[in-house]
Coordinates of C-alpha atoms in Angstrom, one line a residue:
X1 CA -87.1 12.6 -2.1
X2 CA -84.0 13.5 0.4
X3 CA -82.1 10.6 2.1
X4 CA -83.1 9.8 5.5
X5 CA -81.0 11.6 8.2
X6 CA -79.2 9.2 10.9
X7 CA -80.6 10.7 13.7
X8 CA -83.7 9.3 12.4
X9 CA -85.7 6.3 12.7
X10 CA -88.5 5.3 9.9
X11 CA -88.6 9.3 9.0
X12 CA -89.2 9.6 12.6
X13 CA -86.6 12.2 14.0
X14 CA -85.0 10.6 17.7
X15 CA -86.3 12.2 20.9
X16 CA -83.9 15.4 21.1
X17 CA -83.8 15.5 25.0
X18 CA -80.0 14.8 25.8
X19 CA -78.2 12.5 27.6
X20 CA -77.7 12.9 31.3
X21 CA -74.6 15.1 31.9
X22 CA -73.3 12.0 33.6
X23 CA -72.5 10.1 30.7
X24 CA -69.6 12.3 30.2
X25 CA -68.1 13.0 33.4
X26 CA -64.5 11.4 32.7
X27 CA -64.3 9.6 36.0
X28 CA -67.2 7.8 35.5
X29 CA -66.3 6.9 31.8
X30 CA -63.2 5.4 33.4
X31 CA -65.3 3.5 36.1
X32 CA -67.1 2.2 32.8
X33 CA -64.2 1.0 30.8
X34 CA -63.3 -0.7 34.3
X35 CA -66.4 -2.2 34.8
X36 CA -66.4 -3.7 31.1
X37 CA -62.8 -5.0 30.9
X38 CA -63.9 -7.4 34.3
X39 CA -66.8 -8.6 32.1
X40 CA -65.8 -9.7 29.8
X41 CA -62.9 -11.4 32.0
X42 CA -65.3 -13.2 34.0
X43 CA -66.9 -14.5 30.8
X44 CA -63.9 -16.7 29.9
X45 CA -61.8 -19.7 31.4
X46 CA -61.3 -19.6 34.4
X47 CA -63.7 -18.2 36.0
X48 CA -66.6 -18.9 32.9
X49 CA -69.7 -17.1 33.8
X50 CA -70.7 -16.8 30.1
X51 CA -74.0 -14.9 30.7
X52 CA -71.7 -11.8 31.6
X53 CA -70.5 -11.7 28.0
X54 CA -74.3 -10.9 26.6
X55 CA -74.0 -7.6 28.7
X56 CA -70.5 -6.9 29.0
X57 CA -70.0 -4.1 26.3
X58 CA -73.2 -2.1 27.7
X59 CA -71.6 0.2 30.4
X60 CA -68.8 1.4 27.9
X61 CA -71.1 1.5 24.9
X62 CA -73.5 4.4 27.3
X63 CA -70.4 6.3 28.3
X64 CA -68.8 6.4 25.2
X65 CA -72.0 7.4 22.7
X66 CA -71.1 10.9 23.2
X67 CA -67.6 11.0 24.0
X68 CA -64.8 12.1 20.9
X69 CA -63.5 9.1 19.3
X70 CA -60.1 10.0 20.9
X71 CA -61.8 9.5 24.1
X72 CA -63.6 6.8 22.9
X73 CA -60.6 4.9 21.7
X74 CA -58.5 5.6 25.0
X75 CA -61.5 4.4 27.1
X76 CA -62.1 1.1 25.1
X77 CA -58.1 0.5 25.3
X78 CA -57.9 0.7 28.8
X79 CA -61.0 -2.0 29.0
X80 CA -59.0 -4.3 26.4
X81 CA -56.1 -4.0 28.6
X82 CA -58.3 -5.4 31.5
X83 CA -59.7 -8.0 29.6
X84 CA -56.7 -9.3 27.8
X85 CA -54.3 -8.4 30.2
X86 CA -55.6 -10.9 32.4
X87 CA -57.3 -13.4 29.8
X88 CA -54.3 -14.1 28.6
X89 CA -51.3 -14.1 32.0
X90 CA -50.1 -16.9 30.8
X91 CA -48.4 -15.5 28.0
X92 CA -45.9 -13.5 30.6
X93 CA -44.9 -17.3 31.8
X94 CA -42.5 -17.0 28.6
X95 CA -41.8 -13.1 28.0
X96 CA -42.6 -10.1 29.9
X97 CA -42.0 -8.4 27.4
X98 CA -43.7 -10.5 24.7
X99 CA -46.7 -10.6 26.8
X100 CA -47.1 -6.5 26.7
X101 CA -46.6 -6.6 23.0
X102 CA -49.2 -8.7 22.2
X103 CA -51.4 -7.5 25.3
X104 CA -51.1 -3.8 23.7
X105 CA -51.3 -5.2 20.4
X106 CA -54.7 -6.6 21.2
X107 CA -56.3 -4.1 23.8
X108 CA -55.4 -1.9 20.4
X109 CA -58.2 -3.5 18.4
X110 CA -60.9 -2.9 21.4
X111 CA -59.9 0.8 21.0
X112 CA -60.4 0.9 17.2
X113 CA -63.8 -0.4 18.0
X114 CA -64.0 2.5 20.6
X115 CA -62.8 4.9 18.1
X116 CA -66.1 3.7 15.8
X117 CA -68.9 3.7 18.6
X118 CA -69.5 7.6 18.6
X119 CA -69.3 7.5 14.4
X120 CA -72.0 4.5 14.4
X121 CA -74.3 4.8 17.0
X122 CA -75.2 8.1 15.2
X123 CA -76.9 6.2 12.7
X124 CA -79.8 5.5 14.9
X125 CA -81.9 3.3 17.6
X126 CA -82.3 0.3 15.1
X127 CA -79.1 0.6 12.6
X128 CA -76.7 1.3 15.0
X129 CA -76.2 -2.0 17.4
X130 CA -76.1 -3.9 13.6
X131 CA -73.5 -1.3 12.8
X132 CA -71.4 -2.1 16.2
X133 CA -72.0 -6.0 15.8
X134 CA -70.4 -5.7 12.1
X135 CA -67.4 -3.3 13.8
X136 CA -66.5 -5.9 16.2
X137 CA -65.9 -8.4 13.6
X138 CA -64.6 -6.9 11.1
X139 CA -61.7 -5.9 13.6
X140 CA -61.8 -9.6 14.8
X141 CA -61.0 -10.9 11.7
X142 CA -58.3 -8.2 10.9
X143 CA -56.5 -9.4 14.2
X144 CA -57.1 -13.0 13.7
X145 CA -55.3 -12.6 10.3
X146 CA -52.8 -9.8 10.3
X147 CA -48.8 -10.6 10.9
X148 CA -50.2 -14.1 11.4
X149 CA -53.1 -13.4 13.7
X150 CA -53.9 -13.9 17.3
X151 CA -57.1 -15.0 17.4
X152 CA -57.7 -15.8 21.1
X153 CA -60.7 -14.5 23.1
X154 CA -63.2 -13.7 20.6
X155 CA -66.5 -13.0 22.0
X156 CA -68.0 -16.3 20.5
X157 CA -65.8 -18.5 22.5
X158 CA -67.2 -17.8 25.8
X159 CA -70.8 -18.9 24.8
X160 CA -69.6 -22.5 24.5
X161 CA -72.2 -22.9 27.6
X162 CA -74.6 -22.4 25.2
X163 CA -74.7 -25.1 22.8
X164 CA -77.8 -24.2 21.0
X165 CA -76.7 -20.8 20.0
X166 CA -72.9 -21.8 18.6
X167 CA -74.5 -23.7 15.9
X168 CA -75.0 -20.3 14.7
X169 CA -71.1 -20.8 13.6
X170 CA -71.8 -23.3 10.7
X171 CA -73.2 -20.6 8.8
X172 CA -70.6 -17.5 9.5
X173 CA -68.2 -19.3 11.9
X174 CA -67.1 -17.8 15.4
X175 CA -67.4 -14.3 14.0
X176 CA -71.4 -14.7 13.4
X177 CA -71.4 -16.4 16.7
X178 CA -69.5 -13.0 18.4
X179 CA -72.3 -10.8 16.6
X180 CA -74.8 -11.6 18.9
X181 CA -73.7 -10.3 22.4
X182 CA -72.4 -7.1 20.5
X183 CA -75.5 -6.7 19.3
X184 CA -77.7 -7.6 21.9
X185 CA -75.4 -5.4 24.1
X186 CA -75.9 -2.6 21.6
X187 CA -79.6 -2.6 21.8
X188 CA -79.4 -2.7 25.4
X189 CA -77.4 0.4 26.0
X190 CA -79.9 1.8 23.3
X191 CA -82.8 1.2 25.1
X192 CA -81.0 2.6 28.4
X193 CA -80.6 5.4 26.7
X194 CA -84.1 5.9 25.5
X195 CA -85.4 4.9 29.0
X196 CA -83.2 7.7 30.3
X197 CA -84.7 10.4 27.8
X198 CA -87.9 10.2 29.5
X199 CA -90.7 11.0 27.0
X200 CA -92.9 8.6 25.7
X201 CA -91.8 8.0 22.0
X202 CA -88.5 7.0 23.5
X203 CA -90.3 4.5 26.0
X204 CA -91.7 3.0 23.2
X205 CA -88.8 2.8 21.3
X206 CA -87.2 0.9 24.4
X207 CA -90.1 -1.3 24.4
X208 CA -89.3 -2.1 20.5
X209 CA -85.5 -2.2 20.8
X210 CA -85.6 -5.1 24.2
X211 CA -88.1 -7.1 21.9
X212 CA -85.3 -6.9 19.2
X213 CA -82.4 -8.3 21.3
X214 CA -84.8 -10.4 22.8
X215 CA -85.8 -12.4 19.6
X216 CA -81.8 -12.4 18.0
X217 CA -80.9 -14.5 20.9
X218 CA -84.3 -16.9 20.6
X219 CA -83.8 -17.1 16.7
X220 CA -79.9 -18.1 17.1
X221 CA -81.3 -20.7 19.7
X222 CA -84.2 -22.3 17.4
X223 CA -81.7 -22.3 14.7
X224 CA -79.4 -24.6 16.9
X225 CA -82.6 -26.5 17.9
X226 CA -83.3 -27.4 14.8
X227 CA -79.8 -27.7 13.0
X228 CA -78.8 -30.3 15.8
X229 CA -82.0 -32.2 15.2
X230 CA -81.1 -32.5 11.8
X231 CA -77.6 -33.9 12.5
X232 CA -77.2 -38.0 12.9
X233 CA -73.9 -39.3 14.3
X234 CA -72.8 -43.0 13.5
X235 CA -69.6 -44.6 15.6
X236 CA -65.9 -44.2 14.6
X237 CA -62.5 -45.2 15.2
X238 CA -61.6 -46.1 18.8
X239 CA -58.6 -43.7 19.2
X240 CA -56.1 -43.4 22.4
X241 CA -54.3 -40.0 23.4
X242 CA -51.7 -40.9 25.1
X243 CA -51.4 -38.3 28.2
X244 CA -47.5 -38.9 29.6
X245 CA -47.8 -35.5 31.6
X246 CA -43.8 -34.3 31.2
X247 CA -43.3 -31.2 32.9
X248 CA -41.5 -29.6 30.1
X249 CA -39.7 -27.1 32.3
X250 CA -38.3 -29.7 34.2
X251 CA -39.7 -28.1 37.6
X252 CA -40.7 -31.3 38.5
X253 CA -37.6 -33.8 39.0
X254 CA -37.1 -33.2 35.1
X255 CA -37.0 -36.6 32.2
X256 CA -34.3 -37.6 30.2
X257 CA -35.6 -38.4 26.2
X258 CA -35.2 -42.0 27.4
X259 CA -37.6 -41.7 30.5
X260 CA -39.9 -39.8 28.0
X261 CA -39.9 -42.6 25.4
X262 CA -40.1 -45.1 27.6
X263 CA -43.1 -44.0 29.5
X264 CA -44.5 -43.5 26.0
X265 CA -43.5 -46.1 24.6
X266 CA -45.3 -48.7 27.5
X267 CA -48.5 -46.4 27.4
X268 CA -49.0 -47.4 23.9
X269 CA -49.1 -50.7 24.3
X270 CA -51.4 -50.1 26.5
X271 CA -53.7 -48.6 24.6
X272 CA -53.1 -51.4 21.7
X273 CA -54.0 -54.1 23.8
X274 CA -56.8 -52.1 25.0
X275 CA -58.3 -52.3 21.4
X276 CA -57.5 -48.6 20.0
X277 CA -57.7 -47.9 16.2
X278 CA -55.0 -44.9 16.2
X279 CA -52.5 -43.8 18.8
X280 CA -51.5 -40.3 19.3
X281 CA -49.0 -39.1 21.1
X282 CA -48.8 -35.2 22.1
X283 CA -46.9 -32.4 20.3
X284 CA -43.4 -33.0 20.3
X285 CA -43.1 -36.3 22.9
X286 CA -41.2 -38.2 20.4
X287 CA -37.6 -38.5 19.2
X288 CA -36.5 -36.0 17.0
X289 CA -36.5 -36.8 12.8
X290 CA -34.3 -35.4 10.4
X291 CA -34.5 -36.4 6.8
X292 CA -30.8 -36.3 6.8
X293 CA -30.6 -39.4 8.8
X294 CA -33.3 -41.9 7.6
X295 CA -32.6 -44.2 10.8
X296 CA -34.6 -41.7 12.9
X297 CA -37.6 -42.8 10.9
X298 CA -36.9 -46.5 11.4
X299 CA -37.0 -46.2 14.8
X300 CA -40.4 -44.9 14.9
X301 CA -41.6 -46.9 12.5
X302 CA -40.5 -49.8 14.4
X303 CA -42.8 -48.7 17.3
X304 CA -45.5 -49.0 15.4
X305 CA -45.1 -52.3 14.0
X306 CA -44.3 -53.8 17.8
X307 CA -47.8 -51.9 18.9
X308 CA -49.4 -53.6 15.3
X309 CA -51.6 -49.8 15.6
X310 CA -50.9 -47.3 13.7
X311 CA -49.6 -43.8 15.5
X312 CA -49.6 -40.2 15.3
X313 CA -46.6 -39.1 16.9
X314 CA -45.8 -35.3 17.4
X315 CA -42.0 -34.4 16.9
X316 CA -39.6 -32.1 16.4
X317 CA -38.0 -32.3 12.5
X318 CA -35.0 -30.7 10.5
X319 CA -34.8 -30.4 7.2
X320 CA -31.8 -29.3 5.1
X321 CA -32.2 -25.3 4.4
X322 CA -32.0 -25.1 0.5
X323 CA -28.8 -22.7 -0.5
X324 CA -27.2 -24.5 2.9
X325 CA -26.6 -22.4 6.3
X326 CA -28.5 -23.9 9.6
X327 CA -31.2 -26.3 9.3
X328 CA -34.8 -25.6 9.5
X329 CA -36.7 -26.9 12.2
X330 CA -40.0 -27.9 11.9
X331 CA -43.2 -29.2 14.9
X332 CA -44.4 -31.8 12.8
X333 CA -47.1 -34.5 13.5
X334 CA -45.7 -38.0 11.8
X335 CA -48.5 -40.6 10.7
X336 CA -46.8 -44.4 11.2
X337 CA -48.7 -47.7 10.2
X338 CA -47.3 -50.9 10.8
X339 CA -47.9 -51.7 7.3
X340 CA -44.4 -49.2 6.1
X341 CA -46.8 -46.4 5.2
X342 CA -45.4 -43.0 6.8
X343 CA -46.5 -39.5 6.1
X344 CA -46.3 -36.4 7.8
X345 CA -47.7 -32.6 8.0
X346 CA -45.9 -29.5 9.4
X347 CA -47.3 -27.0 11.9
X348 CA -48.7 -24.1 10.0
X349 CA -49.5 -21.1 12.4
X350 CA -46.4 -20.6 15.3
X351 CA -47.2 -19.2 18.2
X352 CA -45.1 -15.9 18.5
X353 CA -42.9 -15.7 21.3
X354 CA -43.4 -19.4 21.6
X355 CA -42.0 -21.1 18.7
X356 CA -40.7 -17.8 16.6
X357 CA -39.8 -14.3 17.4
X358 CA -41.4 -11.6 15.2
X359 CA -39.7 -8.3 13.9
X360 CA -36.8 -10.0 16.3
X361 CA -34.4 -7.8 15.3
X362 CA -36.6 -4.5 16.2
X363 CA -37.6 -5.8 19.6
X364 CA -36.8 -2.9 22.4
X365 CA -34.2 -4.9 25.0
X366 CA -33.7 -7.6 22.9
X367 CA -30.6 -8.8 24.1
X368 CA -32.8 -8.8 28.1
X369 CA -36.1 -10.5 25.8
X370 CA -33.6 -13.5 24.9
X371 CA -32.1 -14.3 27.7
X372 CA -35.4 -14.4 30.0
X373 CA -36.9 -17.4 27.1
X374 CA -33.7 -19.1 26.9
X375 CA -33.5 -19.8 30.7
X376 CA -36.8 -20.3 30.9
X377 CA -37.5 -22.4 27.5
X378 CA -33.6 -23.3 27.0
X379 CA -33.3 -22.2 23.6
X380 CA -34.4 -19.2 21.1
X381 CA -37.3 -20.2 19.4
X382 CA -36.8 -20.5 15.7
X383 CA -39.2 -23.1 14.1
X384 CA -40.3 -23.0 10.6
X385 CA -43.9 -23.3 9.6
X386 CA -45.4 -25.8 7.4
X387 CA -46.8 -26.0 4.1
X388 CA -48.7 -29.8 3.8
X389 CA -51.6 -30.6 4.5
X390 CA -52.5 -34.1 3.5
X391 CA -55.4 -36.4 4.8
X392 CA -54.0 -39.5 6.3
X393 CA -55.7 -42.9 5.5
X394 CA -56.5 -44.8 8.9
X395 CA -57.6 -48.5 7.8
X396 CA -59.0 -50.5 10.9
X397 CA -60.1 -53.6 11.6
X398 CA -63.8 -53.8 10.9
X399 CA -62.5 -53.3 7.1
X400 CA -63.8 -49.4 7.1
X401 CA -61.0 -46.9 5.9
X402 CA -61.0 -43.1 7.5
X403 CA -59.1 -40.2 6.2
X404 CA -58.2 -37.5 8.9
X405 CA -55.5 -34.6 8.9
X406 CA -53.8 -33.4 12.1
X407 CA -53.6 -30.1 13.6
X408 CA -50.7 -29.0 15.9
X409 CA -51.5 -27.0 19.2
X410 CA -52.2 -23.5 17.9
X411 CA -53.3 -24.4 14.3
X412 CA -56.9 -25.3 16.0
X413 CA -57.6 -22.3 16.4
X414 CA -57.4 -21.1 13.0
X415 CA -60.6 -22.2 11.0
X416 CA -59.5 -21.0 7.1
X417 CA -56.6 -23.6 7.5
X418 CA -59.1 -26.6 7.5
X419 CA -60.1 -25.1 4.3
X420 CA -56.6 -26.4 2.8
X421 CA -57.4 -29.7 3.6
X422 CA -60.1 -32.3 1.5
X423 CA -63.1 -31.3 3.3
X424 CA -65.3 -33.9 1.7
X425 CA -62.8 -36.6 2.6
X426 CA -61.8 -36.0 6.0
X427 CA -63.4 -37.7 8.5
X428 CA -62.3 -36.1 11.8
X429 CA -59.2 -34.2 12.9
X430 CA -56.3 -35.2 15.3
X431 CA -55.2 -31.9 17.6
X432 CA -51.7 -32.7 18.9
X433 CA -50.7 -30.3 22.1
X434 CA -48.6 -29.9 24.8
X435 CA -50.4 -27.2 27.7
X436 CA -47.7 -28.2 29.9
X437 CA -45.9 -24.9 29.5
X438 CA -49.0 -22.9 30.5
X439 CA -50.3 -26.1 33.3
X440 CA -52.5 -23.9 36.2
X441 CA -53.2 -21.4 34.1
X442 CA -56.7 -20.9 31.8
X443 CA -55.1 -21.3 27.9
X444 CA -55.6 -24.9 28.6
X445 CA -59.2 -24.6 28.7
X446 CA -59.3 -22.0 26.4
X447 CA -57.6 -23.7 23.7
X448 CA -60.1 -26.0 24.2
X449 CA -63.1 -24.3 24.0
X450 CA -61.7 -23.1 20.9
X451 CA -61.1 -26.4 18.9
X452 CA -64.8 -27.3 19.8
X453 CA -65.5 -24.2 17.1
X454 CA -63.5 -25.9 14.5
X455 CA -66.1 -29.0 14.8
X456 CA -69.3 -26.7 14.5
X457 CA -68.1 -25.1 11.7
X458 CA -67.4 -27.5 9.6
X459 CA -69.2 -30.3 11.1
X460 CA -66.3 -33.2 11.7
X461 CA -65.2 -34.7 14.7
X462 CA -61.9 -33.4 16.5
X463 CA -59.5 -35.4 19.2
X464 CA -57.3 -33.3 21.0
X465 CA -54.0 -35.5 22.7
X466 CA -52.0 -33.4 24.9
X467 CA -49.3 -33.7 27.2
X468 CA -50.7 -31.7 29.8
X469 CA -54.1 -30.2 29.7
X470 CA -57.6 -30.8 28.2
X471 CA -57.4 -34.9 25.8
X472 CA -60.5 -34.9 24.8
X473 CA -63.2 -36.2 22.2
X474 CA -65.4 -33.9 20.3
X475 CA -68.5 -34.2 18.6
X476 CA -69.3 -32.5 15.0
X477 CA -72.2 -30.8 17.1
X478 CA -69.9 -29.4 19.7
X479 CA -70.6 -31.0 22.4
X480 CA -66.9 -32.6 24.2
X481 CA -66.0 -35.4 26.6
X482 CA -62.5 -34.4 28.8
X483 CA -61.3 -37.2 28.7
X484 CA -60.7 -38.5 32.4
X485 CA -57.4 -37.3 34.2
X486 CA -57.4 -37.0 37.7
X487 CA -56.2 -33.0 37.7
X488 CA -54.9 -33.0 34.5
X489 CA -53.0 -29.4 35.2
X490 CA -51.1 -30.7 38.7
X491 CA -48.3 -32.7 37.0
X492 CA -46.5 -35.3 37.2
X493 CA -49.4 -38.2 37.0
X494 CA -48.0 -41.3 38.0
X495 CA -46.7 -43.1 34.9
X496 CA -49.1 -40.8 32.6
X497 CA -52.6 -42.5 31.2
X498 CA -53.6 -44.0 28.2
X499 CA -57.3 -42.6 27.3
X500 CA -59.6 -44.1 24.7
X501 CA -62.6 -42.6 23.2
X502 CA -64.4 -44.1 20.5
X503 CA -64.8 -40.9 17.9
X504 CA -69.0 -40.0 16.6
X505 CA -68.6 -38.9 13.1
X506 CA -71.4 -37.5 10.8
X507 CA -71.8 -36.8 7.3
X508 CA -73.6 -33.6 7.7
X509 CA -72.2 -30.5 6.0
X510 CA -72.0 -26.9 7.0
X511 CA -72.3 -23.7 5.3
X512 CA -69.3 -22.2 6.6
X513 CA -66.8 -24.9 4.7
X514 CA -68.9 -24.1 1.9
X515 CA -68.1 -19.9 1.7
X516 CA -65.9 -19.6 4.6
X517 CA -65.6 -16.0 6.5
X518 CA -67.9 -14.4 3.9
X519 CA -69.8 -13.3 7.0
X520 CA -66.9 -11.3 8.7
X521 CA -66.0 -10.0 5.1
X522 CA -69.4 -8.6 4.4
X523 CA -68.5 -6.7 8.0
X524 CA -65.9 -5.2 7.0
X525 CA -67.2 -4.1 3.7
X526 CA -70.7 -2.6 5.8
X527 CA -68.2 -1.3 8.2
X528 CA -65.7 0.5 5.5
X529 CA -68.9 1.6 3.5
X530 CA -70.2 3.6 6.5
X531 CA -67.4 5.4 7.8
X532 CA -66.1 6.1 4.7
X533 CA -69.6 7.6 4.2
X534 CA -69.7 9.5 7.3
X535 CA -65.9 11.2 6.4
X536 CA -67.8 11.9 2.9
X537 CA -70.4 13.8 5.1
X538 CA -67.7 15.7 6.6

């Protein structure tokens, strides 16, 4: 017996009345692209109306069923450009240029998913919006992992206001979590579709398909439900962030390193006196370490012993480079207890344009590129990134011992590097940041809203510390506590704040620390098998 063709459904050949000629009429298409790049805008920080991301892709996935994949993939670029162009302004704070690269660079991806719309949705009513969902993230994973990875506005993040449904992401992470609204969307420009056809079969098939995207979102919710119900959180560490609120630009009246310590340095004891467990201070806030010069160390350390708590300190380290020339630098995060014990762990993923400059010497107007981030940042940025990553042992004084690693700024947002750390010892994470250089802009809440996935997935508890931006406590289930800061993004705060939170930890496991992205794998393993099917066709 013959294969079934993709034009049909259950041996049932698709209603062959076509599309309105409307669906192709270029301006229209463009009006579409438009129309989904705000969308999906509106569905993230700042302006956060989440329910626009279940619906988002629909217009361009109508218009672009029966356009050429070069169409297609022009159409879908032009709504990434929308969508990250203004998702992510902030990034032209630093580089103009930088900004377009990775703006172009990521509008890109939304038009290889463009390219594959026409290809998939030929596989039929019921196959097809599956097909699309597995598309999405198999090209979300690519760009989350390739020359480093950006993984910043997946579709997942914006459903944070729905905290049933993300507990979808301890099973396949942010990327199962994503799925959903492309597939939901997918049946929904389906059953447009059909409705416009007109005959009855395709009414029916309408009928079907709504019921289909219906029930996804009500079975990711039950899941949640159910998963949370099964989750029990016991008390942990009392641990203080200590918010200083530099303006690291300087805008603002600028601070010496000795005004910077010192306000430190007396919200610290603060938070000692105040009963805290573990002190953090932000990325970078304290005085720069060099293994060269072991006093640097004993000055911190010192600190720690006067506070009698111990401290996570965020700083800026060199290293000797082995075969000699310049030093490396390093953002590290150094762990100091006032019993001697010091450790530390490295930044792993740099932010580029930030904190390193990649395929630097094949920039177009480097010489103009460089000169715009040193006066605004004062320097080129040329850090190294790390290797360790140890679990720190946090003794307090009720005689329980915790383990915990530390992330800094950016390296919450990737979720295979918590893989590299003891899972089944670590008892939360420490995020160390500094939002200041992007303070009135949405990456501080977007960062954010990220970190909360790292928690889901793997079920531990998370503290973000930043200089400027979003301290705050989060819970293994997701939910978060901003911790308070009278507009945290307007600095300077008057002498900075000391904020406490007493950490809920949980013994539950996930299923995503367990196989990792298996689930966004399997995507692109669907995905390749299809269209290299389809060219087999050809």
């Amino acid at each position: 017996m013959s294969a079934k063709n993709p034009e049909t459904e259950n041996g049932t050949r698709r209603s062959s009345e076509p599309m309105p000629r409307f669906f192709a009429r270029g301006p229209l298409q463009v009006v579409a692209g438009l129309v989904t790049g705000l969308a999906l805008f509106v569905g993230f920080p700042d302006v956060s109306w989440s329910m626009f991301i279940w619906f988002a892709l629909t217009p361009l996935l109508l218009f672009t069923r029966c356009a050429s994949p070069r169409r297609s993939f022009l159409l879908w670029f032009l709504a990434g450009a929308i969508f990250y162009g203004w998702g992510l302004e902030w990034l032209f704070r630093l580089s103009l240029v930088g900004g377009v690269i990775v703006v172009g660079v990521m509008a890109g991806y939304m038009g290889l998913f463009g390219w594959c719309v026409p290809r998939l949705v030929r596989f039929g009513f019921f196959r097809s919006p599956w097909l699309l969902g597995c598309a999405w993230v198999a090209l979300d994973l690519v760009r989350s992992r390739f020359l480093g990875g950006f993984p910043w506005l997946s579709l997942g993040h914006a459903l944070i206001e729905f905290p049933r449904v993300i507990q979808v992401a301890d099973l396949g992470g942010v990327y199962l979590v994503s799925f959903l609204p492309v597939v939901f969307s997918g049946y929904l420009s389906e059953v447009v579709a059909e409705l416009l056809r007109g005959d009855q079969r395709a009414k029916r098939r309408a009928i079907r398909g709504a019921a289909v995207a219906v029930a996804l979102v009500i079975s990711a919710t039950i899941y949640g439900s159910i998963r949370l119900a099964t989750i029990t959180l016991v008390p942990g560490p009392r641990v203080a962030a200590i918010q200083a609120s530099i303006d690291p630009y300087g805008k603002h009246g600028g601070f010496t390193q000795r005004e910077i310590y010192l306000r430190h340095h007396g919200l610290s004891h603060r938070a000692a006196k105040e009963g805290a467990d573990l002190i953090v201070w932000s990325e970078t806030m304290g005085p720069r370490v060099s293994s060269a010069d072991p006093r640097s160390h004993d000055q911190i350390l010192a600190l720690t012993r006067e506070y009698g708590t111990p401290v996570v300190m965020g700083v800026e380290a060199t290293e000797p480079r082995p075969g000699g020339g310049d030093p490396l630098n390093y953002n590290r995060a150094v762990f100091l207890r006032p019993d001697g014990v010091i450790d530390s762990s490295d930044k792993v993923n740099l932010v580029p344009f930030g904190e390193y400059i990649p395929f630097r010497s094949l920039l177009p107007m480097k010489d103009a590129w460089e000169g715009e981030v040193r006066e605004k940042m004062g320097r080129i940025p040329d850090m190294s990134s790390g290797t360790r990553t140890p679990l720190f042992e946090l003794p307090v004084s009720s005689g329980e011992t915790y383990r915990f690693g530390a992330l800094i700024c950016y390296d919450s947002l990737f979720a295979p590097l918590l893989r590299k750390f003891d899972l089944k010892q670590a008892d939360f994470f420490v995020n160390l940041s500094n939002d200041g250089w992007y303070a009135g802009t949405a990456e501080p809440r977007q960062i954010l809203e990220m970190t909360v996935f790292r928690a889901v997935e793997y079920r531990v508890a998370m503290f973000r510390a930043t200089n400027l931006g979003y301290s705050a406590s989060i819970a293994p289930t997701g939910d978060y506590e901003v911790l308070p800061v009278p507009d945290p993004l307007r600095p300077p705060h008057e002498g900075g704040v000391a904020l406490t939170a007493e950490l809920l930890l949980t013994g539950a496991s996930s299923v995503y620390a367990g196989v990792g992205d298996l689930f966004a794998w399997g995507c692109v393993l669907v995905l390749l098998t299809v269209l290299l099917a389809g060219l087999r066709r050809k």
